[in-house]
CSV table of N, CA and C in Angstrom, one decimal:
chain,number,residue,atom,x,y,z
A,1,UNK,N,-211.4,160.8,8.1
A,1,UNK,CA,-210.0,160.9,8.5
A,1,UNK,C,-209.3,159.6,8.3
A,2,UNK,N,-208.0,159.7,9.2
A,2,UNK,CA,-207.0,158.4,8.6
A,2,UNK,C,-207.4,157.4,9.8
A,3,UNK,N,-207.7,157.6,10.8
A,3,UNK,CA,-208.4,157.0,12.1
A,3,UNK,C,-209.9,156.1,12.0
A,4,UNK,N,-209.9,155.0,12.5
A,4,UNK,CA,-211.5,154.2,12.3
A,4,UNK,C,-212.2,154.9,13.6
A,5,UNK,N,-213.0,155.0,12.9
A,5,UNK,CA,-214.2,155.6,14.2
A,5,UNK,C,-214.5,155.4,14.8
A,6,UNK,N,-214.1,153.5,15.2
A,6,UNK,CA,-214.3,153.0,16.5
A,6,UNK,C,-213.5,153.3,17.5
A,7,UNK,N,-212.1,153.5,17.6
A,7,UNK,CA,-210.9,153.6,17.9
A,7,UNK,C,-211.1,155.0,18.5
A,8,UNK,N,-211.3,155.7,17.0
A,8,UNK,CA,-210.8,157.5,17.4
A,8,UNK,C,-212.3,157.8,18.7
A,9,UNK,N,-213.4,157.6,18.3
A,9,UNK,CA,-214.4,158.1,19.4
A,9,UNK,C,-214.1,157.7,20.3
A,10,UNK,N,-213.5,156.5,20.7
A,10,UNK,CA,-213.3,156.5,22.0
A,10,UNK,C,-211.9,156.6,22.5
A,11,UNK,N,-211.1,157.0,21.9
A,11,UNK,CA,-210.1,158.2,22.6
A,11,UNK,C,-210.5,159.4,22.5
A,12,UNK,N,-211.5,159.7,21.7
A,12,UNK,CA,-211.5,161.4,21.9
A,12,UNK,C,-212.5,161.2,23.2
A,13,UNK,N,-213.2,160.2,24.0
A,13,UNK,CA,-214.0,160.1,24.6
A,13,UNK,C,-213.1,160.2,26.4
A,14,UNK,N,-211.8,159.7,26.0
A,14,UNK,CA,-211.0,159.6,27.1
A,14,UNK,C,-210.8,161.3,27.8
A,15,UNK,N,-210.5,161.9,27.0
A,15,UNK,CA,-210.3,163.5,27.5
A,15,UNK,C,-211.6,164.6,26.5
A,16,UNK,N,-212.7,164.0,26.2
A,16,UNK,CA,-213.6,165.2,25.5
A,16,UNK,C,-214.9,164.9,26.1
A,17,UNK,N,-216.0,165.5,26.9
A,17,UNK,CA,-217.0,164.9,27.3
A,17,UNK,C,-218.2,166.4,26.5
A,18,UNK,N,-217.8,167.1,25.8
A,18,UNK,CA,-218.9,167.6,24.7
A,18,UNK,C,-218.8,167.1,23.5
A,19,UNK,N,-220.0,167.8,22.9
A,19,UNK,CA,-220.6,166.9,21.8
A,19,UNK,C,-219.3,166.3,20.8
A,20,UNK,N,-219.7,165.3,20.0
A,20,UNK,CA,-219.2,164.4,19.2
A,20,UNK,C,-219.8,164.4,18.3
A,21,UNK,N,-219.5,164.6,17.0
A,21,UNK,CA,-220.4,163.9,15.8
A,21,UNK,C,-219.3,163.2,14.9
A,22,UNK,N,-220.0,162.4,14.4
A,22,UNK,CA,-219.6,161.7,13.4
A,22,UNK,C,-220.2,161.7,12.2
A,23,UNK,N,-219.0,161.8,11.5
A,23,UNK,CA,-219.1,161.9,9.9
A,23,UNK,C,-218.6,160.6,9.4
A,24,UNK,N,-219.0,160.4,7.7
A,24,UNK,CA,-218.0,159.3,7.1
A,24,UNK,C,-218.7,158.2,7.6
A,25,UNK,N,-219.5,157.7,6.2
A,25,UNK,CA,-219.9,156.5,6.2
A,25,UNK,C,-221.4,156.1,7.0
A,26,UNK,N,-222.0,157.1,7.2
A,26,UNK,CA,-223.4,157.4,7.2
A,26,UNK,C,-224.1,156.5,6.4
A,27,UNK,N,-224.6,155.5,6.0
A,27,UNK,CA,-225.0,155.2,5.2
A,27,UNK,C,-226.4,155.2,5.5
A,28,UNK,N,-227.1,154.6,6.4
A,28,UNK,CA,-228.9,154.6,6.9
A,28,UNK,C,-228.4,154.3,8.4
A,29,UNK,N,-229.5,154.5,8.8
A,29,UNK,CA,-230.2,154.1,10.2
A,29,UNK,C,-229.0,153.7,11.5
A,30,UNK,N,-229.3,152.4,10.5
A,30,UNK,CA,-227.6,151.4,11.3
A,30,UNK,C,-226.6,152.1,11.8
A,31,UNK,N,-225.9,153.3,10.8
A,31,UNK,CA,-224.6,153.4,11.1
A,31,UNK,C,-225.3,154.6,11.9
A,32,UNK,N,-226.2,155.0,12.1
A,32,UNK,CA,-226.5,156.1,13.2
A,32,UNK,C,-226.7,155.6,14.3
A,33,UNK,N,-227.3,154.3,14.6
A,33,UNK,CA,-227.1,153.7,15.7
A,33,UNK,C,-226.3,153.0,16.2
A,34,UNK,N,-225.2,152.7,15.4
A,34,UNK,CA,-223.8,152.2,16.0
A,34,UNK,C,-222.8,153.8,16.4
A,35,UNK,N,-223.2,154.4,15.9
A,35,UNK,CA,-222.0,155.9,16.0
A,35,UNK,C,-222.7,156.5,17.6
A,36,UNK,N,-224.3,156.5,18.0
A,36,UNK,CA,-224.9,156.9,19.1
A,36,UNK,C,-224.1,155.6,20.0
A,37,UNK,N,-223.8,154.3,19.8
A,37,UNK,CA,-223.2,153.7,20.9
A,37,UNK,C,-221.6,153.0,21.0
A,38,UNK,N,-221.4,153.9,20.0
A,38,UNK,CA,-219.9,154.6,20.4
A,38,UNK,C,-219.7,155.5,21.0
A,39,UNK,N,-220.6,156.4,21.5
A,39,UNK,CA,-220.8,157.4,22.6
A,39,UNK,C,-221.1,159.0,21.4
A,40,UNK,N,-221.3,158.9,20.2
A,40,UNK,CA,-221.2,160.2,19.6
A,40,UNK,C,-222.9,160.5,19.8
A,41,UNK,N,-222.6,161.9,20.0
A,41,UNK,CA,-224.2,162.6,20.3
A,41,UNK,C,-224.7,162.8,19.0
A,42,UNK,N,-224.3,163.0,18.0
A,42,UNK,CA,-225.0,163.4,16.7
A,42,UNK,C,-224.4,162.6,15.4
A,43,UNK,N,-224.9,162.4,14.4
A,43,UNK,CA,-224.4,161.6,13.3
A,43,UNK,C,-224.6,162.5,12.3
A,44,UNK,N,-223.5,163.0,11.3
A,44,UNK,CA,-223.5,163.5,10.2
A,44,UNK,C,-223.6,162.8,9.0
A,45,UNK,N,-224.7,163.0,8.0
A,45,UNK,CA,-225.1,162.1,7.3
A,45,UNK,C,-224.9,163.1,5.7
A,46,UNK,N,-224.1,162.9,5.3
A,46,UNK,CA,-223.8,163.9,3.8
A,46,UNK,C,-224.2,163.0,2.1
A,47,UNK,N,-224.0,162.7,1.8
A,47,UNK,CA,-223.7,161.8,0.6
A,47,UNK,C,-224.9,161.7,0.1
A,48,UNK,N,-225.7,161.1,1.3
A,48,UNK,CA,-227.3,160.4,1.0
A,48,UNK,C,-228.1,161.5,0.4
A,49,UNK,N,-228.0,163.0,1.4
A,49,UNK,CA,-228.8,164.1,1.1
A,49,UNK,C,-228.1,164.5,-0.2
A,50,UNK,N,-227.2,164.4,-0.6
A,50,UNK,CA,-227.1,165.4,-2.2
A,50,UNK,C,-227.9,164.3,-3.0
A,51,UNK,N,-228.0,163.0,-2.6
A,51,UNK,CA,-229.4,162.3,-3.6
A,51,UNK,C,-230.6,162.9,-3.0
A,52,UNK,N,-230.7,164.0,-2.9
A,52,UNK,CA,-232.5,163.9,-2.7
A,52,UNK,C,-232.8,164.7,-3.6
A,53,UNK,N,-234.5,164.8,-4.4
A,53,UNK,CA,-234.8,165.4,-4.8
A,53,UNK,C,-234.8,167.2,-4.5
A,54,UNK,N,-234.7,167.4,-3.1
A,54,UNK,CA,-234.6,169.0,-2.8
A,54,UNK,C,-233.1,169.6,-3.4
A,55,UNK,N,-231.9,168.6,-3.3
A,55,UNK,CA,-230.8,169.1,-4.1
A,55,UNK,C,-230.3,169.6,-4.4
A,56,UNK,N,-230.2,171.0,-4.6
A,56,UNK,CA,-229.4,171.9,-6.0
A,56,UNK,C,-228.2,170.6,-7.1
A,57,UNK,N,-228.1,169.7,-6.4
A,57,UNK,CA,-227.0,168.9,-7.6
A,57,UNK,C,-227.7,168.9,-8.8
A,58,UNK,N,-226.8,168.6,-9.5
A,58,UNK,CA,-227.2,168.5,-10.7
A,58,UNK,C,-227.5,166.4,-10.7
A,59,UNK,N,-228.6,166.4,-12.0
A,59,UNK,CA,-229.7,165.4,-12.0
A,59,UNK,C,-228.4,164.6,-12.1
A,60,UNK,N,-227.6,164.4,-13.2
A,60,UNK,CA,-226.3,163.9,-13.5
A,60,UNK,C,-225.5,163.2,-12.2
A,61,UNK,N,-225.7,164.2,-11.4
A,61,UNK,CA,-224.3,163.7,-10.1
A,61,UNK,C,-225.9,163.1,-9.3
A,62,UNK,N,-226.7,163.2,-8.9
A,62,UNK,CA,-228.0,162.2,-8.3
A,62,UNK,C,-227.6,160.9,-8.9
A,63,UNK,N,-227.2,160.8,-10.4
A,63,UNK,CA,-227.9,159.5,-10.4
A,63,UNK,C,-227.0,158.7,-10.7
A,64,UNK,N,-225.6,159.6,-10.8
A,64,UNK,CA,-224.4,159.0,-10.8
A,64,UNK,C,-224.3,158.1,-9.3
A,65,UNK,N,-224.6,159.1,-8.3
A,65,UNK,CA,-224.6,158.1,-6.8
A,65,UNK,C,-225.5,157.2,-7.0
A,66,UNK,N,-226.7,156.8,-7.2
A,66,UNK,CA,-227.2,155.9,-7.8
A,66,UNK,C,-226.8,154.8,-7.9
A,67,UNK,N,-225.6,154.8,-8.7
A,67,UNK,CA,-225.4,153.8,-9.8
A,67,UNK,C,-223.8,153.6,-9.0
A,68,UNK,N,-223.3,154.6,-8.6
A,68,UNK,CA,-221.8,154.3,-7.8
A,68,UNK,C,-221.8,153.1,-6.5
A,69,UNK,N,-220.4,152.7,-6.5
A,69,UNK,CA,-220.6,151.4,-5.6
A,69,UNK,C,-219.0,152.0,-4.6
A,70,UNK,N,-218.9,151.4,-3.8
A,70,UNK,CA,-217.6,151.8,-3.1
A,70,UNK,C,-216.8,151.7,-3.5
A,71,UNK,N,-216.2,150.7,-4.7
A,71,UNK,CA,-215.2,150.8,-5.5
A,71,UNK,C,-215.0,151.9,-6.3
A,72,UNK,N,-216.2,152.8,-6.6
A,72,UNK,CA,-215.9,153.9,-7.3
A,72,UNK,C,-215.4,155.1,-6.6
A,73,UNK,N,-215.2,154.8,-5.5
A,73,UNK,CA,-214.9,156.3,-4.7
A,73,UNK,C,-213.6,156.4,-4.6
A,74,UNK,N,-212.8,157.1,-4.9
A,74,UNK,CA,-211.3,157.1,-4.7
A,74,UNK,C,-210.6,158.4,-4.0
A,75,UNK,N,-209.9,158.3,-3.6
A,75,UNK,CA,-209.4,159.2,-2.6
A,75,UNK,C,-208.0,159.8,-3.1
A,76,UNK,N,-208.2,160.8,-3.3
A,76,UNK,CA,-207.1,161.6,-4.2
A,76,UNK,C,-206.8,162.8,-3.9
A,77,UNK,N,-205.9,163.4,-3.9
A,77,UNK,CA,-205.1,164.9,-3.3
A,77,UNK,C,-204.9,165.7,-5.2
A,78,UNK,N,-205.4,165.2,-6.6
A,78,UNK,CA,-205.3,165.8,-7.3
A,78,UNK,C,-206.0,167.1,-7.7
A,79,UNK,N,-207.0,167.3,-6.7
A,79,UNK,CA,-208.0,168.3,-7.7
A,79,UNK,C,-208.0,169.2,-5.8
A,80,UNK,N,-207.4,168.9,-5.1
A,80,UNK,CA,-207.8,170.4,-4.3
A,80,UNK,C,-206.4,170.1,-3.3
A,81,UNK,N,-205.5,169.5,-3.3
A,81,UNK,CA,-204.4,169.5,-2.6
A,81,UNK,C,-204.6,168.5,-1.6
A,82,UNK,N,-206.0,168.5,-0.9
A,82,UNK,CA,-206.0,167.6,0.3
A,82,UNK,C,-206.6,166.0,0.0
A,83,UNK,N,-206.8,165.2,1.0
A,83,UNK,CA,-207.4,164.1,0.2
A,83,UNK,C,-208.6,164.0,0.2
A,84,UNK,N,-209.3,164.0,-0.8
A,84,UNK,CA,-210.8,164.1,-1.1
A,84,UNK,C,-211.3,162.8,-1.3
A,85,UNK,N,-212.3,162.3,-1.4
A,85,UNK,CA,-213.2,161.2,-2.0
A,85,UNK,C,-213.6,161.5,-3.0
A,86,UNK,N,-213.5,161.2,-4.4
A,86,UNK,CA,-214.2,161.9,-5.5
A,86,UNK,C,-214.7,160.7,-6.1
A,87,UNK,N,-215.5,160.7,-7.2
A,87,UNK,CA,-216.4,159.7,-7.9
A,87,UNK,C,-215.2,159.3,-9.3
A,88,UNK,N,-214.8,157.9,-9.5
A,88,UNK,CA,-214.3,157.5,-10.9
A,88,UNK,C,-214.8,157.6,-11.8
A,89,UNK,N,-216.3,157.9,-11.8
A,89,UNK,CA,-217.1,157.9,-13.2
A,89,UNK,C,-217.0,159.0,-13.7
A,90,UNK,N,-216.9,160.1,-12.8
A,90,UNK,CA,-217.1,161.5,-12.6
A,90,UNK,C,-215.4,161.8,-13.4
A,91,UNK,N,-214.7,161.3,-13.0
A,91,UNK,CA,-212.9,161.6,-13.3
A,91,UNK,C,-213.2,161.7,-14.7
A,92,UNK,N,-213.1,160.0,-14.8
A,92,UNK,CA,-213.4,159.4,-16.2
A,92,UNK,C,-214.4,160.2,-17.5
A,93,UNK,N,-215.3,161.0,-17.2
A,93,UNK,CA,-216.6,161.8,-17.9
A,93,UNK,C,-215.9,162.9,-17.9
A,94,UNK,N,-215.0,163.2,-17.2
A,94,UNK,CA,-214.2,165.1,-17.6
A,94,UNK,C,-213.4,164.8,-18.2
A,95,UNK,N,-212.9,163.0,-18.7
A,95,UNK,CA,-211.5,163.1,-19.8
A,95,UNK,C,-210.5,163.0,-18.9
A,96,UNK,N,-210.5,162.5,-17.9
A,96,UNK,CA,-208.8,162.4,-17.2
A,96,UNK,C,-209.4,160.7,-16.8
A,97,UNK,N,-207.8,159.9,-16.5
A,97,UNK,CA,-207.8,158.7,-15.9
A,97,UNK,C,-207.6,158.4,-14.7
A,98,UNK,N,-208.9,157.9,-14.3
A,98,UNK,CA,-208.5,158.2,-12.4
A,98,UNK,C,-207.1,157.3,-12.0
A,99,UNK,N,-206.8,156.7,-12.7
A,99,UNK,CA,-205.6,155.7,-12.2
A,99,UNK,C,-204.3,156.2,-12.6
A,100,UNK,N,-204.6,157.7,-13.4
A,100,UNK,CA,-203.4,158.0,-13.8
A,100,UNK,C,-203.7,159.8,-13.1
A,101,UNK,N,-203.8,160.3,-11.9
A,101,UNK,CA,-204.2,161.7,-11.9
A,101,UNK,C,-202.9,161.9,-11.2
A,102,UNK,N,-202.3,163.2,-11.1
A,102,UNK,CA,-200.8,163.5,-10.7
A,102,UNK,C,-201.2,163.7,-9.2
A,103,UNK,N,-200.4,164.1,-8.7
A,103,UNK,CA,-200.6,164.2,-7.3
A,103,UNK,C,-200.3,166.1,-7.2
A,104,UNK,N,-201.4,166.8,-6.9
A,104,UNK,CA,-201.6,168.2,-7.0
A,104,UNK,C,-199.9,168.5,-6.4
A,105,UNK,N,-199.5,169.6,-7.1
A,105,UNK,CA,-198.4,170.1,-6.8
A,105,UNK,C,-197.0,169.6,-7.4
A,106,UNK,N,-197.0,168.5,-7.8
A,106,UNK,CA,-195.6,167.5,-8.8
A,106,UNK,C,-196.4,168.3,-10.5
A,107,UNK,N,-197.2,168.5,-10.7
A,107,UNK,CA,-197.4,168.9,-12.4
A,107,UNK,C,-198.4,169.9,-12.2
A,108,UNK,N,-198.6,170.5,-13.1
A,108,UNK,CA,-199.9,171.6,-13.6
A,108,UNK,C,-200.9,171.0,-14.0
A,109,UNK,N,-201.6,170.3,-12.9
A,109,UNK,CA,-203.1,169.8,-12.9
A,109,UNK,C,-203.9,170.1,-14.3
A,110,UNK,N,-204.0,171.8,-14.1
A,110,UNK,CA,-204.6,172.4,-15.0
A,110,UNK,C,-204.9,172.0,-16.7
A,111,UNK,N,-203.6,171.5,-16.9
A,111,UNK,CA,-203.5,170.8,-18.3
A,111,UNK,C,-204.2,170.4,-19.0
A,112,UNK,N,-203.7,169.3,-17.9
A,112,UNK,CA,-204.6,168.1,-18.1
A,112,UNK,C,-206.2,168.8,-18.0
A,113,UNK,N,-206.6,169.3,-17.4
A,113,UNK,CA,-208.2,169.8,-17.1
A,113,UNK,C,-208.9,170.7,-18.7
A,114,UNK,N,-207.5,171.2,-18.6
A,114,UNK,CA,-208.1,172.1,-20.0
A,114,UNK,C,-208.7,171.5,-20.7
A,115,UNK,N,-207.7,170.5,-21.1
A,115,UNK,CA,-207.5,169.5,-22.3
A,115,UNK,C,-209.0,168.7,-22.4
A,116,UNK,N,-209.5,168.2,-21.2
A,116,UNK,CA,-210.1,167.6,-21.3
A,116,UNK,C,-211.8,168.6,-21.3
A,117,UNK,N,-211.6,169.9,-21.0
A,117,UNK,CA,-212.7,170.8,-21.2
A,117,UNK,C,-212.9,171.1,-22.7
A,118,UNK,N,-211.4,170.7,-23.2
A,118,UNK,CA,-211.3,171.5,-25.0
A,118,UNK,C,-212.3,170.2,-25.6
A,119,UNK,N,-211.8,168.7,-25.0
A,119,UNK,CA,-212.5,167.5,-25.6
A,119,UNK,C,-214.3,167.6,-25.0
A,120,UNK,N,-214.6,168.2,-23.9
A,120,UNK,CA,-216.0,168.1,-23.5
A,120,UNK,C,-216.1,169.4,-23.2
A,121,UNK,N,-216.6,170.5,-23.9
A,121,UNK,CA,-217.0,171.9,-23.8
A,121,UNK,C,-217.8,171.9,-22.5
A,122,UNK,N,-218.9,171.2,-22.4
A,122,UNK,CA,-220.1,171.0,-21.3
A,122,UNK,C,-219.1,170.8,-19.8
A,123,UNK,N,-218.2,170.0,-20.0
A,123,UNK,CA,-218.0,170.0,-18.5
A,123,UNK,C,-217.2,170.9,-17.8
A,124,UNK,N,-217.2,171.6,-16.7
A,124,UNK,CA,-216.5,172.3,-16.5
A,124,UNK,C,-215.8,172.3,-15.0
A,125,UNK,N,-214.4,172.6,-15.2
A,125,UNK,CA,-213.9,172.2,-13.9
A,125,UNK,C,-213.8,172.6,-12.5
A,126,UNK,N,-213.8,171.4,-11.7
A,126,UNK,CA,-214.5,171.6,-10.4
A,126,UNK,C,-215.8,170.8,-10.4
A,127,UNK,N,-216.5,171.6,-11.1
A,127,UNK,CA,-217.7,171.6,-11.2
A,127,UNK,C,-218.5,170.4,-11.5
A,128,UNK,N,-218.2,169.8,-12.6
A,128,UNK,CA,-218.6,168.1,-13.1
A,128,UNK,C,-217.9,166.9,-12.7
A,129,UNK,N,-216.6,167.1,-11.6
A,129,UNK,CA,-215.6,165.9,-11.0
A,129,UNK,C,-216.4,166.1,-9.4
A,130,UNK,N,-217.1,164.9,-9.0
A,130,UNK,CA,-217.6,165.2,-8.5
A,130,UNK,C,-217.2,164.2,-7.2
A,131,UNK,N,-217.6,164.6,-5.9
A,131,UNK,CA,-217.1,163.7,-4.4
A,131,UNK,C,-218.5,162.9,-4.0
A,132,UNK,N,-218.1,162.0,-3.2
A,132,UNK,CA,-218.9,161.2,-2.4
A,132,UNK,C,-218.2,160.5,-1.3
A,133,UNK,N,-218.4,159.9,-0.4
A,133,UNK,CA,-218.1,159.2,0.8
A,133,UNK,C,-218.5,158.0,0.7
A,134,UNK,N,-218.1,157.2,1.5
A,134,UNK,CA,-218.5,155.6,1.7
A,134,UNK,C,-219.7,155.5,1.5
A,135,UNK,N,-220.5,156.2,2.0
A,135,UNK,CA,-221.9,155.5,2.2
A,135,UNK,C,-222.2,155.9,0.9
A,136,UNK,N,-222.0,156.5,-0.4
A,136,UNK,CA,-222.5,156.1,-1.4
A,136,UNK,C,-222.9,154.7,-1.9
A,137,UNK,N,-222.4,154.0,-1.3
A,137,UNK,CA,-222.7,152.0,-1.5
A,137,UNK,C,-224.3,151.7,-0.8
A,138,UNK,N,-224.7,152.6,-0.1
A,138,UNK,CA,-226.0,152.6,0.3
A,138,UNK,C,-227.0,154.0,-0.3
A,139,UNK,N,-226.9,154.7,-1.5
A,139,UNK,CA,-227.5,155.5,-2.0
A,139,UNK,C,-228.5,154.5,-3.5
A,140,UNK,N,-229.5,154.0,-3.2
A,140,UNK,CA,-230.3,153.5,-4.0
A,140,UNK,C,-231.2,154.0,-4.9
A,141,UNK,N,-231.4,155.4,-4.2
A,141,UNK,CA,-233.0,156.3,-5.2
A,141,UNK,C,-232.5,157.6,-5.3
A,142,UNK,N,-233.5,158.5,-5.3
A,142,UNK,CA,-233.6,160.1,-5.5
A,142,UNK,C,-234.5,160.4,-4.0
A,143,UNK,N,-234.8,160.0,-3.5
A,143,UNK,CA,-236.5,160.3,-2.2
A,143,UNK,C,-236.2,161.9,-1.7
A,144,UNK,N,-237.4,162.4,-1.2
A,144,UNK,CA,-237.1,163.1,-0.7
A,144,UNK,C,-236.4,163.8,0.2
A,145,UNK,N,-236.0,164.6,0.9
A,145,UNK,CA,-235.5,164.7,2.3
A,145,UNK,C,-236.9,164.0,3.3
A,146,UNK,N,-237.9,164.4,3.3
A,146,UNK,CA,-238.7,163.9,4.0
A,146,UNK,C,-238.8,162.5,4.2
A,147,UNK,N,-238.7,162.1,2.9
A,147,UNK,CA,-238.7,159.8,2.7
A,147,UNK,C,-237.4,159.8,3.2
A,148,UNK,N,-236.2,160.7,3.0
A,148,UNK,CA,-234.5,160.1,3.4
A,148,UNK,C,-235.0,160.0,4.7
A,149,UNK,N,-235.7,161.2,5.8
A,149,UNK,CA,-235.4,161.1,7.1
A,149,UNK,C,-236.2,159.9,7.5
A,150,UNK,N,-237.3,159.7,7.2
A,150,UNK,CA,-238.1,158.6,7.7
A,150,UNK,C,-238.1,157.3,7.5
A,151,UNK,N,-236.9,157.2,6.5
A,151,UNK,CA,-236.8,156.3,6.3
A,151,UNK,C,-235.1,155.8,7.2
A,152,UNK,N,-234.6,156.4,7.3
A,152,UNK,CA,-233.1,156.4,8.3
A,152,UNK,C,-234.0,156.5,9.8
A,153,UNK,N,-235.0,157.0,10.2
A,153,UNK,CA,-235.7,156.9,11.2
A,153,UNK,C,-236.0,155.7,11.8
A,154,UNK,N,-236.3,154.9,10.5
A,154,UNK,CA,-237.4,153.1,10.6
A,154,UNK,C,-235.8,152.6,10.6
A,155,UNK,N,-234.8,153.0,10.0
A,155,UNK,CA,-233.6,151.8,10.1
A,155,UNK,C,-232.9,151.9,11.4
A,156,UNK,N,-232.9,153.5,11.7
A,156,UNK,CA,-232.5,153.8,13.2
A,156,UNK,C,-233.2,153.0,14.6
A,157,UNK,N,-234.4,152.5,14.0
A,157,UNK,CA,-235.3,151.7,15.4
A,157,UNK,C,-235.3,150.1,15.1
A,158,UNK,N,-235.1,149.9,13.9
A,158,UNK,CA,-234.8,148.4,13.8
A,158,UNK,C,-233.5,147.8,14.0
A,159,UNK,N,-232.2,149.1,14.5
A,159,UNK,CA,-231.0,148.3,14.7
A,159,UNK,C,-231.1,148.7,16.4
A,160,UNK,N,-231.3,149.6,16.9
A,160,UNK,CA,-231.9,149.6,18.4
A,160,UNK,C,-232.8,148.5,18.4
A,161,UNK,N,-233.7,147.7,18.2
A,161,UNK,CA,-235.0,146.3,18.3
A,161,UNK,C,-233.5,145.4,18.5
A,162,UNK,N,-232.4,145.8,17.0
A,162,UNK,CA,-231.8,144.3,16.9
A,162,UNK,C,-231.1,144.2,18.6
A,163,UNK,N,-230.1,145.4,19.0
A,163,UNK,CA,-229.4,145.1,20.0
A,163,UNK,C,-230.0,145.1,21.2
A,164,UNK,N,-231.2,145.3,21.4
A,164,UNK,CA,-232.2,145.0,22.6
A,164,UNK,C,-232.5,143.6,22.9
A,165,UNK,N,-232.3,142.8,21.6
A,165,UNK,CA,-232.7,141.4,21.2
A,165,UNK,C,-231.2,140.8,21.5
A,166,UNK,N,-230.4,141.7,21.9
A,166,UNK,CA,-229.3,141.2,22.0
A,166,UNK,C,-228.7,140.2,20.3
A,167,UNK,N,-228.9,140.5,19.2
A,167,UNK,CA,-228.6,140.3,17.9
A,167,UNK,C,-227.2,140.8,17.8
């Protein structure tokens, strides 16, 4: 959302005393242990899991995150009306220019989409323009869900160690 999460948790904490989760910018361990002491009971962690090998994504968008850095995430109302995070490399590989996409509803999106399906038969729309969130800047491998959790597990106890240490 348009709200920092430091801010918003703790106004929704002023009048909400059930669960809280937090989404957006999950990246490992850390931000699960900062979002538990901003008072949220649960941490929603998205981005990381579409890199794992259990996945249904396709190998392509795995390893696109990979290789994506925060600069490549851009936040755009052209491909579903609302504002989404979607991947620049992802824009750029279907044939459109992320710096030039219309704003859904001012033009027939679709055009443009065709156009660029007529230029790349294989990609197909929707389908190959693909989203990610902040914490794509911390997606390094493929691991399993099993290695993702245990490994967000070990980062989850070494940023509880840090603030016990008063760090």
């Amino acid at each position: 959302g348009w709200a920092n999460p430091f801010a918003f948790v703790r106004a929704v904490r002023q009048f909400w005393d059930g669960i809280v989760v937090m989404a957006g910018g999950m990246a490992d361990g850390h931000a699960v242990a900062a979002a538990q002491a901003l008072g949220c009971d649960l941490a929603y962690m998205g981005t990381k899991f579409i890199a794992t090998r259990e996945s249904l994504a396709k190998d392509g968008y795995k390893e696109m995150l990979v290789k994506s850095r925060l600069d490549d995430v851009l936040l755009t109302r052209a491909f579903t009306g609302l504002e989404t995070n979607m991947l620049r490399p992802s824009i750029a590989a279907a044939g459109l220019d992320p710096d030039m996409l219309p704003v859904r509803g001012s033009i027939d999106i679709s055009k443009d989409i065709n156009a660029a399906e007529r230029d790349k038969p294989d990609a197909k729309r929707w389908k190959d323009i693909w989203s990610a969130g902040h914490s794509v800047s911390g997606v390094a491998d493929v691991p399993s869900v099993a290695e993702l959790i245990a490994r967000t597990a070990r980062e989850y106890e070494a940023a509880r160690q840090l603030t016990r240490q008063g760090v």
